[in-house]
Coordinates of C-alpha atoms in Angstrom, one line a residue:
M1 CA -8.8 4.4 -35.0
K2 CA -10.3 3.3 -31.6
K3 CA -8.0 0.0 -31.5
L4 CA -5.3 2.5 -31.9
S5 CA -6.5 4.8 -29.3
L6 CA -6.9 2.0 -26.8
L7 CA -3.4 0.6 -27.4
A8 CA -1.9 4.0 -27.1
G9 CA -3.9 4.2 -23.7
L10 CA -2.2 1.2 -22.6
V11 CA 1.5 2.4 -23.4
L12 CA 0.9 5.8 -21.7
A13 CA -0.4 4.7 -18.8
S14 CA 2.4 2.4 -18.2
L15 CA 4.7 5.4 -19.2
V16 CA 2.9 7.7 -16.7
I17 CA 3.3 5.6 -13.7
S18 CA 6.4 4.5 -14.2
C19 CA 7.5 8.0 -13.8
K20 CA 5.4 8.8 -10.8
P21 CA 6.8 9.1 -7.3
A22 CA 6.3 6.6 -4.7
K23 CA 2.7 7.0 -4.2
S24 CA -0.3 8.0 -6.4
D25 CA -3.9 9.0 -5.7
K26 CA -4.9 6.8 -8.5
I27 CA -6.1 3.2 -8.2
I28 CA -2.9 1.3 -9.7
I29 CA -4.2 -1.8 -11.7
W30 CA -2.0 -4.5 -13.3
S31 CA -3.5 -6.7 -15.9
D32 CA -2.4 -8.7 -19.0
N33 CA -5.9 -8.4 -19.9
A34 CA -6.2 -5.4 -22.8
Q35 CA -9.9 -5.2 -22.2
F36 CA -9.5 -3.7 -18.8
A37 CA -8.0 -0.3 -20.7
S38 CA -11.6 -0.2 -21.8
Y39 CA -13.2 -1.0 -18.7
I40 CA -10.9 1.7 -16.9
E41 CA -12.3 4.0 -19.4
A42 CA -16.1 3.6 -18.2
F43 CA -14.7 3.6 -14.7
N44 CA -13.3 6.6 -14.7
A45 CA -16.1 8.6 -17.0
S46 CA -18.7 7.5 -14.2
H47 CA -16.5 8.5 -11.3
N48 CA -15.5 12.1 -10.3
K49 CA -13.5 11.6 -7.1
V50 CA -11.8 8.3 -8.0
K51 CA -9.8 7.2 -11.2
A52 CA -7.8 4.4 -12.2
V53 CA -5.1 4.0 -14.9
L54 CA -3.8 0.5 -16.1
V55 CA -0.2 -0.6 -16.3
Y56 CA 0.0 -3.5 -18.5
K57 CA 1.9 -6.7 -17.2
E58 CA 2.5 -9.5 -19.6
M59 CA 2.2 -12.1 -16.8
P60 CA 1.2 -10.3 -13.5
A61 CA 2.1 -13.3 -11.7
R62 CA 5.6 -13.2 -12.6
S63 CA 5.9 -9.8 -11.6
L64 CA 5.6 -10.5 -8.1
P65 CA 7.1 -9.3 -5.8
V66 CA 7.0 -5.8 -6.9
P67 CA 10.4 -3.8 -7.6
K68 CA 11.5 -1.7 -5.0
D69 CA 11.7 1.4 -7.5
E70 CA 8.2 0.5 -9.1
L71 CA 5.1 1.8 -7.8
P72 CA 3.0 -1.2 -6.2
P73 CA -0.5 -1.9 -7.5
D74 CA -3.7 -1.7 -6.0
I75 CA -5.4 -4.4 -7.7
I76 CA -3.8 -7.0 -9.8
I77 CA -6.0 -8.9 -12.4
G78 CA -5.1 -11.8 -14.5
P79 CA -4.6 -16.0 -14.6
W80 CA -2.5 -17.7 -12.2
L81 CA -2.6 -15.7 -9.5
K82 CA -3.6 -18.6 -6.9
N83 CA -0.2 -20.5 -6.3
A84 CA 2.5 -20.6 -3.2
S85 CA 4.6 -18.0 -4.9
T86 CA 1.9 -15.2 -5.2
K87 CA -1.0 -15.9 -2.7
K88 CA 0.8 -14.4 -0.1
Y89 CA 0.8 -10.6 -1.8
F90 CA -3.4 -10.4 -1.5
R91 CA -5.2 -9.2 1.3
S92 CA -8.5 -10.9 2.5
V93 CA -11.7 -9.7 0.6
D94 CA -14.1 -11.5 3.1
Y95 CA -15.3 -8.3 4.5
L96 CA -16.4 -7.1 0.9
L97 CA -18.7 -9.9 0.5
Q98 CA -20.4 -9.0 4.1
G99 CA -21.8 -5.9 3.2
S100 CA -24.4 -5.0 0.4
E101 CA -21.7 -4.1 -2.4
I102 CA -20.7 -7.7 -3.3
N103 CA -23.0 -10.6 -2.6
R104 CA -21.2 -14.0 -2.5
S105 CA -24.2 -15.6 -3.9
I106 CA -23.9 -14.0 -7.4
F107 CA -21.1 -15.7 -8.2
Y108 CA -20.6 -19.5 -9.6
P109 CA -19.6 -21.2 -6.3
Q110 CA -16.8 -23.3 -7.6
L111 CA -15.3 -20.2 -8.6
M112 CA -15.5 -18.5 -5.4
E113 CA -14.0 -21.5 -3.9
Y114 CA -11.3 -21.5 -6.3
G115 CA -10.1 -17.8 -4.9
R116 CA -10.2 -19.2 -1.5
V117 CA -6.9 -19.9 1.0
R118 CA -7.2 -21.5 4.1
D119 CA -10.9 -19.7 4.5
N120 CA -9.8 -16.6 3.5
Q121 CA -11.3 -15.2 0.3
L122 CA -8.2 -13.8 -1.4
L123 CA -9.3 -13.8 -5.2
L124 CA -12.2 -12.9 -6.6
P125 CA -13.2 -14.4 -10.0
V126 CA -13.9 -12.5 -13.0
S127 CA -14.0 -14.9 -16.0
F128 CA -13.5 -18.3 -17.0
N129 CA -13.7 -20.6 -20.4
L130 CA -15.0 -24.0 -21.6
P131 CA -13.6 -26.5 -23.8
A132 CA -15.8 -27.5 -26.9
V133 CA -16.1 -29.3 -30.1
I134 CA -17.2 -27.6 -33.1
F135 CA -18.6 -29.1 -36.4
S136 CA -20.6 -28.0 -39.3
T137 CA -24.7 -27.3 -38.7
K138 CA -24.9 -29.8 -41.9
N139 CA -23.8 -32.7 -39.6
D140 CA -26.2 -31.7 -36.2
S141 CA -28.1 -34.7 -37.5
L142 CA -25.2 -36.6 -36.3
M143 CA -25.1 -35.8 -32.5
G144 CA -28.6 -37.6 -32.0
E145 CA -29.8 -36.8 -28.7
N146 CA -26.4 -34.6 -27.7
S147 CA -28.4 -31.5 -27.8
K148 CA -25.8 -29.3 -25.5
T149 CA -22.9 -31.6 -24.5
L150 CA -20.8 -34.7 -25.9
N151 CA -18.1 -36.5 -23.4
L152 CA -15.3 -38.8 -24.9
Q153 CA -16.7 -41.5 -25.7
N154 CA -19.7 -39.9 -27.7
I155 CA -17.1 -37.7 -29.7
E156 CA -14.9 -40.7 -30.4
S157 CA -18.0 -43.0 -31.5
I158 CA -19.5 -40.1 -33.9
A159 CA -16.5 -39.5 -35.4
A160 CA -15.8 -42.9 -36.4
Q161 CA -19.2 -42.8 -38.5
F162 CA -17.8 -39.7 -40.5
N163 CA -15.0 -41.9 -41.4
A164 CA -14.6 -42.6 -45.5
K165 CA -12.2 -44.1 -47.8
N166 CA -11.5 -44.1 -51.2
K167 CA -11.1 -47.1 -53.6
S168 CA -7.6 -47.0 -53.1
D169 CA -8.5 -47.4 -49.1
A170 CA -7.1 -43.6 -48.2
Y171 CA -9.2 -41.5 -46.0
T172 CA -11.3 -38.8 -47.8
S173 CA -12.8 -37.8 -44.8
M174 CA -11.8 -38.5 -40.8
G175 CA -13.9 -37.5 -38.0
F176 CA -11.9 -36.9 -35.8
G177 CA -7.9 -37.4 -34.6
P178 CA -7.0 -36.9 -31.5
S179 CA -3.2 -36.7 -32.1
W180 CA -4.3 -33.2 -34.1
D181 CA -4.6 -31.0 -31.2
S182 CA -1.8 -30.9 -28.2
E183 CA -4.4 -29.1 -25.9
F184 CA -7.1 -31.8 -26.5
L185 CA -4.6 -34.3 -25.4
Y186 CA -4.1 -32.3 -22.5
L187 CA -7.7 -31.9 -21.8
V188 CA -8.2 -36.0 -22.2
T189 CA -5.7 -36.6 -19.3
K190 CA -7.1 -34.0 -17.1
L191 CA -10.4 -35.5 -17.5
K192 CA -8.9 -39.0 -17.0
G193 CA -7.6 -38.2 -13.7
A194 CA -4.2 -36.9 -14.2
N195 CA -4.6 -34.7 -11.3
F196 CA -2.0 -32.0 -12.2
R197 CA -1.2 -29.7 -9.1
E198 CA 1.2 -27.3 -7.9
K199 CA 4.4 -29.0 -6.0
G200 CA 6.7 -27.0 -5.0
T201 CA 8.1 -24.9 -8.2
S202 CA 7.1 -27.8 -10.3
F203 CA 3.9 -29.9 -10.4
S204 CA 3.1 -33.5 -9.5
Y205 CA 0.3 -35.6 -11.4
D206 CA -1.1 -39.5 -11.0
S207 CA 1.3 -41.5 -13.0
K208 CA -1.0 -44.5 -13.2
S209 CA -4.0 -42.2 -14.6
M210 CA -1.4 -40.7 -17.2
L211 CA -0.2 -44.0 -18.3
E212 CA -4.0 -45.4 -18.7
T213 CA -4.9 -42.1 -20.6
V214 CA -2.0 -42.4 -23.2
Q215 CA -3.2 -45.9 -23.9
Y216 CA -6.7 -45.0 -24.2
L217 CA -5.5 -42.2 -26.7
K218 CA -3.4 -44.8 -28.5
E219 CA -6.2 -47.3 -28.9
W220 CA -8.7 -44.4 -30.2
S221 CA -6.3 -43.7 -32.8
L222 CA -5.6 -47.2 -33.7
S223 CA -9.4 -48.6 -33.6
R224 CA -11.1 -45.5 -35.1
N225 CA -8.3 -43.8 -37.6
T226 CA -5.7 -46.9 -38.4
D227 CA -2.9 -45.1 -36.4
T228 CA -1.3 -41.8 -35.5
T229 CA 0.8 -41.4 -38.6
T230 CA -2.5 -41.6 -40.8
E231 CA -4.1 -39.1 -38.5
Q232 CA -1.4 -37.1 -39.1
N233 CA -1.0 -37.4 -42.8
F234 CA -4.7 -36.5 -43.3
Q235 CA -4.1 -33.7 -41.0
F236 CA -0.9 -32.4 -43.3
K237 CA -3.0 -32.8 -46.4
Y238 CA -6.5 -31.6 -45.6
L239 CA -6.7 -29.7 -42.6
Y240 CA -4.0 -27.0 -43.3
M241 CA -6.6 -23.9 -42.1
P242 CA -8.0 -22.7 -39.1
E243 CA -10.6 -25.0 -37.1
H244 CA -13.6 -23.3 -38.2
K245 CA -12.8 -24.0 -41.9
Q246 CA -11.7 -27.3 -41.2
V247 CA -14.8 -28.8 -40.6
S248 CA -16.8 -26.6 -43.3
T249 CA -14.6 -28.3 -46.0
G250 CA -16.5 -31.9 -45.0
H251 CA -12.9 -33.5 -44.4
C252 CA -13.4 -33.6 -41.1
L253 CA -16.3 -33.6 -38.6
F254 CA -15.2 -31.9 -35.5
A255 CA -12.4 -29.7 -34.5
S256 CA -11.5 -28.7 -30.6
M257 CA -11.8 -25.2 -29.3
T258 CA -12.3 -23.1 -26.3
S259 CA -15.1 -20.5 -25.6
D260 CA -13.0 -17.9 -26.0
Q261 CA -11.6 -18.8 -29.4
L262 CA -15.1 -19.8 -30.6
F263 CA -17.1 -16.8 -29.6
S264 CA -14.1 -14.4 -30.7
L265 CA -15.0 -15.4 -34.2
S266 CA -16.5 -12.9 -36.5
V267 CA -20.3 -13.4 -37.6
E268 CA -18.8 -14.6 -41.1
Q269 CA -16.1 -17.3 -39.4
I270 CA -18.8 -18.8 -37.3
S271 CA -21.6 -19.0 -39.8
G272 CA -22.7 -22.4 -40.3
I273 CA -20.9 -23.7 -37.4
S274 CA -22.4 -25.6 -34.3
F275 CA -20.7 -26.9 -31.0
R276 CA -21.1 -28.7 -28.0
W277 CA -19.6 -28.5 -24.7
I278 CA -17.0 -31.5 -23.5
F279 CA -19.0 -32.6 -20.5
E280 CA -17.3 -35.7 -18.5
D281 CA -18.6 -37.3 -15.2
G282 CA -21.4 -35.0 -14.9
F283 CA -19.1 -31.7 -14.9
F284 CA -18.0 -29.1 -17.0
P285 CA -14.2 -28.8 -17.0
V286 CA -13.3 -25.3 -16.2
E287 CA -10.1 -24.2 -18.3
D288 CA -7.0 -23.6 -16.3
N289 CA -6.7 -20.1 -17.1
I290 CA -9.1 -18.7 -14.7
V291 CA -8.8 -14.7 -14.5
T292 CA -9.5 -13.5 -10.9
M293 CA -9.0 -10.4 -8.9
G294 CA -7.3 -9.5 -5.9
I295 CA -6.3 -6.2 -3.7
Y296 CA -2.7 -6.0 -3.2
K297 CA -1.6 -6.4 0.7
K298 CA 0.5 -2.8 0.6
S299 CA -1.9 -1.1 -1.5
S300 CA -1.8 2.4 -0.4
N301 CA -5.3 2.9 -2.0
I302 CA -7.3 0.2 -0.2
S303 CA -10.4 2.0 0.0
K304 CA -10.4 3.3 -3.5
A305 CA -9.4 -0.2 -5.0
E306 CA -12.6 -1.5 -3.1
V307 CA -14.8 0.8 -5.1
F308 CA -13.3 -0.2 -8.8
V309 CA -13.7 -4.0 -7.3
S310 CA -17.4 -3.5 -6.4
W311 CA -18.1 -1.8 -9.3
F312 CA -16.8 -4.2 -11.7
L313 CA -18.4 -6.7 -9.8
N314 CA -21.9 -5.7 -10.4
E315 CA -24.4 -7.1 -12.7
K316 CA -25.5 -3.8 -14.2
N317 CA -22.1 -2.4 -14.6
Q318 CA -20.7 -5.7 -16.4
E319 CA -24.4 -5.5 -18.7
K320 CA -23.2 -1.7 -19.9
L321 CA -19.6 -3.0 -20.2
L322 CA -20.9 -5.4 -22.5
E323 CA -22.8 -2.8 -24.5
R324 CA -19.9 -0.7 -24.8
T325 CA -17.9 -3.4 -26.1
D326 CA -20.6 -4.3 -28.9
A327 CA -20.7 -0.5 -29.8
M328 CA -17.0 -0.2 -30.3
K329 CA -17.0 -2.5 -33.1
L330 CA -13.4 -3.3 -32.5
D331 CA -11.8 -5.4 -35.3
D332 CA -10.3 -7.8 -32.4
K333 CA -13.4 -8.0 -30.5
K334 CA -12.9 -10.7 -27.6
F335 CA -15.4 -12.9 -26.2
G336 CA -17.6 -11.6 -23.3
I337 CA -16.2 -10.0 -20.1
A338 CA -12.2 -10.3 -20.0
G339 CA -12.2 -12.8 -22.4
G340 CA -14.9 -15.3 -21.1
F341 CA -17.8 -16.1 -19.5
S342 CA -18.4 -14.0 -16.7
S343 CA -17.9 -15.0 -13.0
I344 CA -21.3 -13.4 -12.1
I345 CA -24.2 -16.2 -13.3
N346 CA -26.9 -13.5 -14.2
V347 CA -24.8 -11.7 -16.6
N348 CA -24.1 -14.9 -18.3
E349 CA -27.8 -15.9 -18.3
K350 CA -29.5 -12.6 -19.0
F351 CA -27.0 -10.6 -21.2
Y352 CA -24.5 -13.0 -23.2
P353 CA -27.6 -14.7 -25.3
I354 CA -28.4 -11.1 -26.7
Y355 CA -24.8 -10.9 -28.0
W356 CA -23.8 -14.9 -28.9
H357 CA -27.2 -16.0 -30.3
Q358 CA -26.0 -19.5 -30.0
L359 CA -25.8 -19.8 -26.4
M360 CA -29.5 -19.1 -25.8
G361 CA -30.5 -22.1 -23.6
N362 CA -27.1 -23.4 -23.9
L363 CA -25.1 -22.0 -21.1
P364 CA -23.5 -24.4 -18.2
E365 CA -25.3 -25.4 -15.3
Q366 CA -24.1 -23.0 -12.2
D367 CA -23.5 -26.5 -10.2
K368 CA -21.9 -28.8 -12.8
L369 CA -18.6 -26.5 -13.2
K370 CA -15.1 -28.2 -12.4
T371 CA -12.3 -26.0 -11.4
P372 CA -8.8 -27.0 -11.9
N373 CA -6.1 -27.9 -9.2
I374 CA -3.9 -24.9 -8.3
L375 CA -1.1 -25.0 -10.8
P376 CA 2.2 -23.0 -11.1
Y377 CA 2.0 -19.6 -12.4
H378 CA 4.7 -20.6 -15.5
W379 CA 1.9 -23.5 -16.1
P380 CA 1.5 -22.0 -20.2
S381 CA 5.5 -22.7 -20.4
L382 CA 5.4 -26.3 -18.5
K383 CA 2.4 -27.1 -21.2
E384 CA 4.1 -26.2 -24.0
K385 CA 7.7 -27.5 -23.8
V386 CA 7.0 -30.3 -21.1
I387 CA 3.4 -31.8 -21.3
Y388 CA 2.5 -31.7 -25.1
P389 CA 5.5 -33.1 -26.5
Y390 CA 5.8 -35.7 -24.0
L391 CA 1.9 -36.8 -25.1
Q392 CA 2.8 -36.5 -28.7
D393 CA 5.6 -38.8 -28.4
S394 CA 3.9 -40.9 -26.1
I395 CA 0.6 -41.7 -28.1
D396 CA 2.8 -42.2 -31.4
T397 CA 1.4 -45.7 -32.3
N398 CA 4.3 -46.4 -34.7
R399 CA 7.3 -45.2 -32.7
V400 CA 9.8 -47.7 -31.8
Q401 CA 12.4 -45.7 -29.5
Q402 CA 12.5 -45.2 -26.2
I403 CA 10.3 -42.3 -25.0
E404 CA 12.1 -39.5 -22.4
P405 CA 9.8 -39.9 -19.0
L406 CA 8.2 -37.3 -18.1
E407 CA 10.3 -36.5 -15.0
D408 CA 13.0 -36.1 -16.9
R409 CA 11.6 -33.7 -19.4
I410 CA 10.4 -31.8 -16.2
A411 CA 14.2 -31.9 -15.2
E412 CA 15.4 -30.3 -18.2
W413 CA 12.9 -27.8 -18.0
S414 CA 13.5 -26.5 -14.8
K415 CA 17.2 -26.4 -15.6
Q416 CA 16.6 -24.1 -18.8
Y417 CA 13.6 -21.9 -17.1

């Protein structure tokens, strides 16, 4: 019932806003993050004179500029807000960081820098996620001295030790196949210097690093797992279940997941599962979809918007929000604040291990996060339609036909989307 009432609140909020005149005395918050329905409910309960409502936008960045017949937002919260087409819609919030309400030092510095444009703090960080590999606790001993992190070389060599064949020379267990997961392939390109970044309405990348990464991945499959066809056949035969079950069956050692996927598993699902953060060249690579919040430049309730921003980005209030979420016992409980680690250092270090015991002593160091480059708001579509297929085709060790160049795929995507 709680879940239904939450969703109903989202729908009602959207309906109320759409019927309002050109101005509202409430704080209008756009977001694609359903958790903010609960956060806003908590805010309204603790404030008598200032109230907020949530307008759900599937992708807030794509909803800008605001249509003339729609009530403009006061606050926008979501991923992909910092790019050439959206940054102009936000007002600087540097003044909020100079008073006593919000202190710049409470945040991870790399996340704060991510929200800056030409020395102006346009966006404030809300949450972020990290990539990891999971494995059965039965295989903890294989990790050696790697108690918290693994790099690509570690993953490759440890996984190879897990490989086993029967008398017919067929694999009965395979540690890990890079071709199993397109998102993992993409992660490797980032770690190897692909340097994806926004360029006009599309993106640029380091073609030399991309080619070197493709060759690296092909060599991984050839030297460790025979070839990519063997990897794919093994996956089809044994790994047809969710990742947490894959590593429990004993057929594979590793599966790739992000922190929000991992810590949104139920207690039963995560039982018997261990993990290591992926750590390369001295840094934890932050996932692309960092959630940020900004005050809309044409907001008619700026002072009220400031109240919500200051309330939300407060350590004690986020502690209460975590308690509230845990107490609600929702069936689809999401990880942490806004679906990830909080942007506030102390919230992660003090409170997250209470709810996710696996994080005790296993949190990323605050000075070792590496944020992505600025990417276009349609990056999820570009990855799915262009980059993933290109990588899968390129690393195919048995492919004989010519591969369509990445530039041609980008051009084709641009025509369609």
